[in-house]
Amino acid sequence: MTKYEFLDRMKNENINLAEYIVVVDSLTDEPFVLGCYKENNTWKIYETKERSGHFIIDEVQDENIAFDELYELVKLQEKYIKNRKN
């Protein structure tokens, strides 16, 4: 899916990520971020640590693949949060 399709899905599905936030179009070292940004024609999917720093989960050339992967990560995090509450 494209970035705009991803953002629409996030809004329409009302996904609850608790303390996590989703950032697209930039890299940040803020805590609890799942994100994706483009650098030198490569899409980078990343996650930040609780205290500081980030790590790249994957690097792909295709926007659709990048946002499909980010969506899957978001859904996994949402599932983890739901299970944690039970």
Short mmCIF file of N, CA, C and O in Angstrom, two decimals:
data_model
loop_
_atom_site.label_atom_id
_atom_site.label_comp_id
_atom_site.label_asym_id
_atom_site.label_seq_id
_atom_site.Cartn_x
_atom_site.Cartn_y
_atom_site.Cartn_z
N MET A 1 0.84 -1.17 0.00
CA MET A 1 0.00 0.00 0.00
C MET A 1 0.88 1.24 0.00
O MET A 1 2.02 1.18 0.47
N THR A 2 0.36 2.32 -0.48
CA THR A 2 1.11 3.57 -0.48
C THR A 2 1.07 4.21 0.90
O THR A 2 0.30 3.80 1.77
N LYS A 3 1.87 5.24 1.08
CA LYS A 3 1.89 5.96 2.35
C LYS A 3 0.50 6.51 2.67
O LYS A 3 0.02 6.41 3.80
N TYR A 4 -0.17 7.06 1.67
CA TYR A 4 -1.48 7.66 1.91
C TYR A 4 -2.54 6.60 2.22
O TYR A 4 -3.41 6.82 3.06
N GLU A 5 -2.44 5.45 1.59
CA GLU A 5 -3.35 4.34 1.92
C GLU A 5 -3.09 3.87 3.35
O GLU A 5 -4.03 3.58 4.09
N PHE A 6 -1.83 3.79 3.73
CA PHE A 6 -1.47 3.41 5.09
C PHE A 6 -2.06 4.38 6.10
O PHE A 6 -2.68 3.98 7.09
N LEU A 7 -1.88 5.67 5.87
CA LEU A 7 -2.40 6.68 6.79
C LEU A 7 -3.92 6.62 6.89
O LEU A 7 -4.48 6.76 7.97
N ASP A 8 -4.60 6.38 5.77
CA ASP A 8 -6.05 6.23 5.77
C ASP A 8 -6.47 5.02 6.61
O ASP A 8 -7.42 5.10 7.39
N ARG A 9 -5.77 3.91 6.44
CA ARG A 9 -6.09 2.71 7.22
C ARG A 9 -5.89 2.95 8.70
O ARG A 9 -6.70 2.53 9.53
N MET A 10 -4.81 3.61 9.05
CA MET A 10 -4.55 3.91 10.46
C MET A 10 -5.70 4.73 11.05
O MET A 10 -6.15 4.46 12.16
N LYS A 11 -6.15 5.71 10.30
CA LYS A 11 -7.24 6.57 10.77
C LYS A 11 -8.56 5.81 10.83
O LYS A 11 -9.26 5.86 11.84
N ASN A 12 -8.89 5.09 9.78
CA ASN A 12 -10.17 4.40 9.68
C ASN A 12 -10.30 3.22 10.64
O ASN A 12 -11.38 2.92 11.11
N GLU A 13 -9.19 2.55 10.93
CA GLU A 13 -9.23 1.38 11.81
C GLU A 13 -9.07 1.76 13.28
O GLU A 13 -9.20 0.90 14.15
N ASN A 14 -8.79 3.03 13.55
CA ASN A 14 -8.67 3.50 14.92
C ASN A 14 -7.77 2.58 15.76
O ASN A 14 -8.14 2.09 16.82
N ILE A 15 -6.57 2.36 15.26
CA ILE A 15 -5.62 1.45 15.89
C ILE A 15 -5.07 2.05 17.18
O ILE A 15 -4.63 3.20 17.20
N ASN A 16 -5.10 1.26 18.25
CA ASN A 16 -4.60 1.70 19.55
C ASN A 16 -3.23 1.08 19.79
O ASN A 16 -3.11 -0.12 19.95
N LEU A 17 -2.22 1.92 19.86
CA LEU A 17 -0.85 1.44 20.09
C LEU A 17 -0.32 1.82 21.46
O LEU A 17 0.88 1.77 21.70
N ALA A 18 -1.21 2.24 22.35
CA ALA A 18 -0.82 2.66 23.71
C ALA A 18 0.25 3.73 23.63
O ALA A 18 0.01 4.78 23.04
N GLU A 19 1.43 3.46 24.18
CA GLU A 19 2.48 4.48 24.22
C GLU A 19 3.21 4.66 22.89
O GLU A 19 3.95 5.62 22.70
N TYR A 20 3.03 3.75 21.95
CA TYR A 20 3.71 3.85 20.66
C TYR A 20 3.04 4.87 19.76
O TYR A 20 1.83 5.07 19.81
N ILE A 21 3.84 5.54 18.94
CA ILE A 21 3.32 6.41 17.90
C ILE A 21 3.92 5.97 16.57
O ILE A 21 4.95 5.29 16.52
N VAL A 22 3.27 6.36 15.49
CA VAL A 22 3.74 6.05 14.15
C VAL A 22 4.22 7.34 13.50
O VAL A 22 3.52 8.36 13.54
N VAL A 23 5.42 7.28 12.93
CA VAL A 23 6.01 8.44 12.26
C VAL A 23 6.35 8.04 10.83
O VAL A 23 7.03 7.02 10.63
N VAL A 24 5.87 8.82 9.88
CA VAL A 24 6.25 8.58 8.48
C VAL A 24 6.94 9.84 7.96
O VAL A 24 6.67 10.94 8.40
N ASP A 25 7.85 9.66 7.06
CA ASP A 25 8.59 10.73 6.39
C ASP A 25 9.79 11.26 7.15
O ASP A 25 10.46 12.16 6.67
N SER A 26 10.06 10.75 8.35
CA SER A 26 11.25 11.23 9.04
C SER A 26 11.75 10.19 10.03
O SER A 26 11.00 9.31 10.46
N LEU A 27 13.00 10.34 10.39
CA LEU A 27 13.63 9.48 11.39
C LEU A 27 13.69 10.26 12.69
O LEU A 27 14.05 11.44 12.71
N THR A 28 13.31 9.63 13.77
CA THR A 28 13.36 10.25 15.08
C THR A 28 13.91 9.25 16.09
O THR A 28 13.84 8.05 15.86
N ASP A 29 14.47 9.77 17.15
CA ASP A 29 14.94 8.92 18.24
C ASP A 29 14.05 9.06 19.47
O ASP A 29 14.42 8.66 20.57
N GLU A 30 12.86 9.64 19.29
CA GLU A 30 11.89 9.69 20.38
C GLU A 30 11.57 8.26 20.80
O GLU A 30 11.56 7.35 19.95
N PRO A 31 11.25 8.03 22.06
CA PRO A 31 10.94 6.66 22.49
C PRO A 31 9.61 6.15 21.93
O PRO A 31 8.70 6.93 21.67
N PHE A 32 9.53 4.84 21.75
CA PHE A 32 8.31 4.14 21.35
C PHE A 32 7.74 4.63 20.01
O PHE A 32 6.59 5.04 19.93
N VAL A 33 8.55 4.53 18.98
CA VAL A 33 8.11 4.93 17.64
C VAL A 33 8.27 3.75 16.69
O VAL A 33 9.28 3.05 16.71
N LEU A 34 7.26 3.54 15.87
CA LEU A 34 7.35 2.68 14.69
C LEU A 34 7.29 3.64 13.52
O LEU A 34 6.39 4.49 13.45
N GLY A 35 8.24 3.53 12.60
CA GLY A 35 8.27 4.53 11.55
C GLY A 35 8.82 4.05 10.24
O GLY A 35 9.33 2.93 10.11
N CYS A 36 8.70 4.94 9.26
CA CYS A 36 9.17 4.67 7.91
C CYS A 36 9.54 6.00 7.27
O CYS A 36 8.81 6.99 7.42
N TYR A 37 10.66 6.02 6.60
CA TYR A 37 11.08 7.23 5.90
C TYR A 37 11.89 6.83 4.67
O TYR A 37 12.39 5.71 4.56
N LYS A 38 12.01 7.77 3.75
CA LYS A 38 12.74 7.52 2.51
C LYS A 38 14.07 8.28 2.54
O LYS A 38 14.10 9.46 2.87
N GLU A 39 15.14 7.55 2.20
CA GLU A 39 16.46 8.15 2.14
C GLU A 39 17.20 7.56 0.94
O GLU A 39 17.34 6.34 0.84
N ASN A 40 17.63 8.42 0.04
CA ASN A 40 18.35 7.98 -1.16
C ASN A 40 17.60 6.88 -1.92
O ASN A 40 18.17 5.84 -2.26
N ASN A 41 16.33 7.11 -2.18
CA ASN A 41 15.48 6.17 -2.92
C ASN A 41 15.29 4.82 -2.24
O ASN A 41 14.93 3.85 -2.88
N THR A 42 15.55 4.77 -0.94
CA THR A 42 15.34 3.55 -0.17
C THR A 42 14.41 3.87 0.99
O THR A 42 14.64 4.83 1.73
N TRP A 43 13.37 3.07 1.13
CA TRP A 43 12.45 3.20 2.26
C TRP A 43 13.02 2.40 3.43
O TRP A 43 13.39 1.25 3.27
N LYS A 44 13.07 3.05 4.59
CA LYS A 44 13.62 2.41 5.79
C LYS A 44 12.52 2.32 6.85
O LYS A 44 11.92 3.33 7.21
N ILE A 45 12.28 1.10 7.31
CA ILE A 45 11.31 0.84 8.35
C ILE A 45 12.10 0.70 9.64
O ILE A 45 13.08 -0.04 9.69
N TYR A 46 11.68 1.41 10.70
CA TYR A 46 12.47 1.40 11.92
C TYR A 46 11.60 1.40 13.17
O TYR A 46 10.40 1.64 13.13
N GLU A 47 12.25 1.13 14.28
CA GLU A 47 11.63 1.22 15.59
C GLU A 47 12.63 1.89 16.52
O GLU A 47 13.84 1.75 16.35
N THR A 48 12.11 2.65 17.48
CA THR A 48 13.00 3.27 18.44
C THR A 48 12.93 2.51 19.76
O THR A 48 11.96 1.84 20.06
N LYS A 49 13.98 2.66 20.52
CA LYS A 49 14.08 2.01 21.82
C LYS A 49 13.37 2.86 22.88
O LYS A 49 13.03 4.01 22.64
N GLU A 50 13.22 2.29 24.05
CA GLU A 50 12.53 2.99 25.13
C GLU A 50 13.28 4.24 25.59
O GLU A 50 12.68 5.27 25.86
N ARG A 51 14.58 4.16 25.66
CA ARG A 51 15.34 5.28 26.20
C ARG A 51 15.91 6.19 25.12
O ARG A 51 15.74 7.38 25.15
N SER A 52 16.63 5.64 24.17
CA SER A 52 17.14 6.47 23.09
C SER A 52 17.66 5.57 21.98
O SER A 52 17.99 4.42 22.20
N GLY A 53 17.70 6.12 20.81
CA GLY A 53 18.22 5.40 19.67
C GLY A 53 17.14 4.68 18.87
O GLY A 53 16.00 4.59 19.28
N HIS A 54 17.55 4.22 17.71
CA HIS A 54 16.63 3.52 16.82
C HIS A 54 17.38 2.37 16.16
O HIS A 54 18.60 2.29 16.21
N PHE A 55 16.61 1.47 15.56
CA PHE A 55 17.21 0.43 14.75
C PHE A 55 16.36 0.22 13.50
O PHE A 55 15.14 0.34 13.55
N ILE A 56 17.05 -0.02 12.41
CA ILE A 56 16.39 -0.25 11.12
C ILE A 56 15.94 -1.70 11.07
O ILE A 56 16.75 -2.61 11.24
N ILE A 57 14.67 -1.91 10.82
CA ILE A 57 14.12 -3.25 10.71
C ILE A 57 14.30 -3.79 9.31
O ILE A 57 14.64 -4.95 9.12
N ASP A 58 14.07 -2.93 8.31
CA ASP A 58 14.21 -3.37 6.92
C ASP A 58 14.43 -2.16 6.03
O ASP A 58 14.08 -1.03 6.39
N GLU A 59 15.04 -2.41 4.89
CA GLU A 59 15.24 -1.39 3.86
C GLU A 59 14.75 -1.97 2.55
O GLU A 59 15.16 -3.06 2.16
N VAL A 60 13.85 -1.24 1.87
CA VAL A 60 13.28 -1.71 0.61
C VAL A 60 13.23 -0.56 -0.38
O VAL A 60 13.25 0.61 0.00
N GLN A 61 13.14 -0.91 -1.64
CA GLN A 61 13.09 0.09 -2.70
C GLN A 61 11.66 0.52 -3.04
O GLN A 61 11.45 1.58 -3.61
N ASP A 62 10.69 -0.30 -2.69
CA ASP A 62 9.31 -0.08 -3.11
C ASP A 62 8.46 0.48 -1.97
O ASP A 62 8.39 -0.11 -0.90
N GLU A 63 7.80 1.59 -2.21
CA GLU A 63 6.94 2.22 -1.20
C GLU A 63 5.84 1.28 -0.72
O GLU A 63 5.54 1.21 0.47
N ASN A 64 5.22 0.55 -1.65
CA ASN A 64 4.14 -0.36 -1.28
C ASN A 64 4.61 -1.44 -0.31
O ASN A 64 3.92 -1.75 0.66
N ILE A 65 5.77 -1.99 -0.56
CA ILE A 65 6.31 -3.02 0.34
C ILE A 65 6.63 -2.40 1.70
O ILE A 65 6.34 -2.99 2.74
N ALA A 66 7.21 -1.21 1.69
CA ALA A 66 7.58 -0.55 2.95
C ALA A 66 6.36 -0.34 3.84
O ALA A 66 6.39 -0.67 5.03
N PHE A 67 5.29 0.18 3.26
CA PHE A 67 4.12 0.47 4.09
C PHE A 67 3.30 -0.78 4.40
O PHE A 67 2.61 -0.82 5.43
N ASP A 68 3.40 -1.80 3.58
CA ASP A 68 2.80 -3.09 3.95
C ASP A 68 3.51 -3.64 5.19
O ASP A 68 2.87 -4.12 6.13
N GLU A 69 4.84 -3.57 5.20
CA GLU A 69 5.61 -4.06 6.35
C GLU A 69 5.33 -3.23 7.60
O GLU A 69 5.17 -3.79 8.69
N LEU A 70 5.29 -1.92 7.44
CA LEU A 70 5.00 -1.07 8.59
C LEU A 70 3.62 -1.37 9.14
O LEU A 70 3.44 -1.45 10.36
N TYR A 71 2.65 -1.59 8.28
CA TYR A 71 1.29 -1.92 8.71
C TYR A 71 1.29 -3.23 9.51
O TYR A 71 0.65 -3.32 10.55
N GLU A 72 2.02 -4.22 9.03
CA GLU A 72 2.10 -5.49 9.76
C GLU A 72 2.73 -5.29 11.14
O GLU A 72 2.28 -5.89 12.12
N LEU A 73 3.76 -4.47 11.23
CA LEU A 73 4.38 -4.17 12.53
C LEU A 73 3.39 -3.48 13.46
O LEU A 73 3.32 -3.80 14.65
N VAL A 74 2.65 -2.55 12.93
CA VAL A 74 1.65 -1.83 13.72
C VAL A 74 0.60 -2.81 14.24
O VAL A 74 0.22 -2.77 15.41
N LYS A 75 0.12 -3.69 13.38
CA LYS A 75 -0.90 -4.66 13.80
C LYS A 75 -0.35 -5.64 14.84
O LYS A 75 -1.06 -6.01 15.77
N LEU A 76 0.90 -6.04 14.71
CA LEU A 76 1.53 -6.89 15.73
C LEU A 76 1.62 -6.18 17.07
O LEU A 76 1.36 -6.77 18.12
N GLN A 77 2.00 -4.92 17.04
CA GLN A 77 2.09 -4.13 18.27
C GLN A 77 0.71 -3.98 18.90
O GLN A 77 0.55 -4.11 20.11
N GLU A 78 -0.31 -3.72 18.08
CA GLU A 78 -1.67 -3.60 18.58
C GLU A 78 -2.13 -4.91 19.24
O GLU A 78 -2.71 -4.90 20.32
N LYS A 79 -1.82 -6.02 18.61
CA LYS A 79 -2.19 -7.33 19.16
C LYS A 79 -1.47 -7.56 20.49
O LYS A 79 -2.07 -8.05 21.46
N TYR A 80 -0.19 -7.23 20.55
CA TYR A 80 0.57 -7.38 21.79
C TYR A 80 -0.06 -6.57 22.91
O TYR A 80 -0.20 -7.04 24.04
N ILE A 81 -0.45 -5.34 22.61
CA ILE A 81 -1.06 -4.46 23.62
C ILE A 81 -2.39 -5.03 24.10
O ILE A 81 -2.66 -5.04 25.30
N LYS A 82 -3.19 -5.54 23.19
CA LYS A 82 -4.47 -6.13 23.58
C LYS A 82 -4.27 -7.35 24.47
O LYS A 82 -4.95 -7.51 25.48
N ASN A 83 -3.29 -8.19 24.13
CA ASN A 83 -3.00 -9.37 24.94
C ASN A 83 -2.42 -9.02 26.30
O ASN A 83 -2.65 -9.72 27.29
N ARG A 84 -1.68 -7.95 26.36
CA ARG A 84 -1.06 -7.50 27.60
C ARG A 84 -2.11 -7.04 28.60
O ARG A 84 -1.96 -7.21 29.80
N LYS A 85 -3.21 -6.49 28.10
CA LYS A 85 -4.28 -5.99 28.96
C LYS A 85 -5.11 -7.13 29.54
O LYS A 85 -5.77 -6.95 30.55
N ASN A 86 -5.10 -8.27 28.89
CA ASN A 86 -5.94 -9.40 29.36
C ASN A 86 -5.27 -10.23 30.40
O ASN A 86 -4.25 -10.38 30.71
#
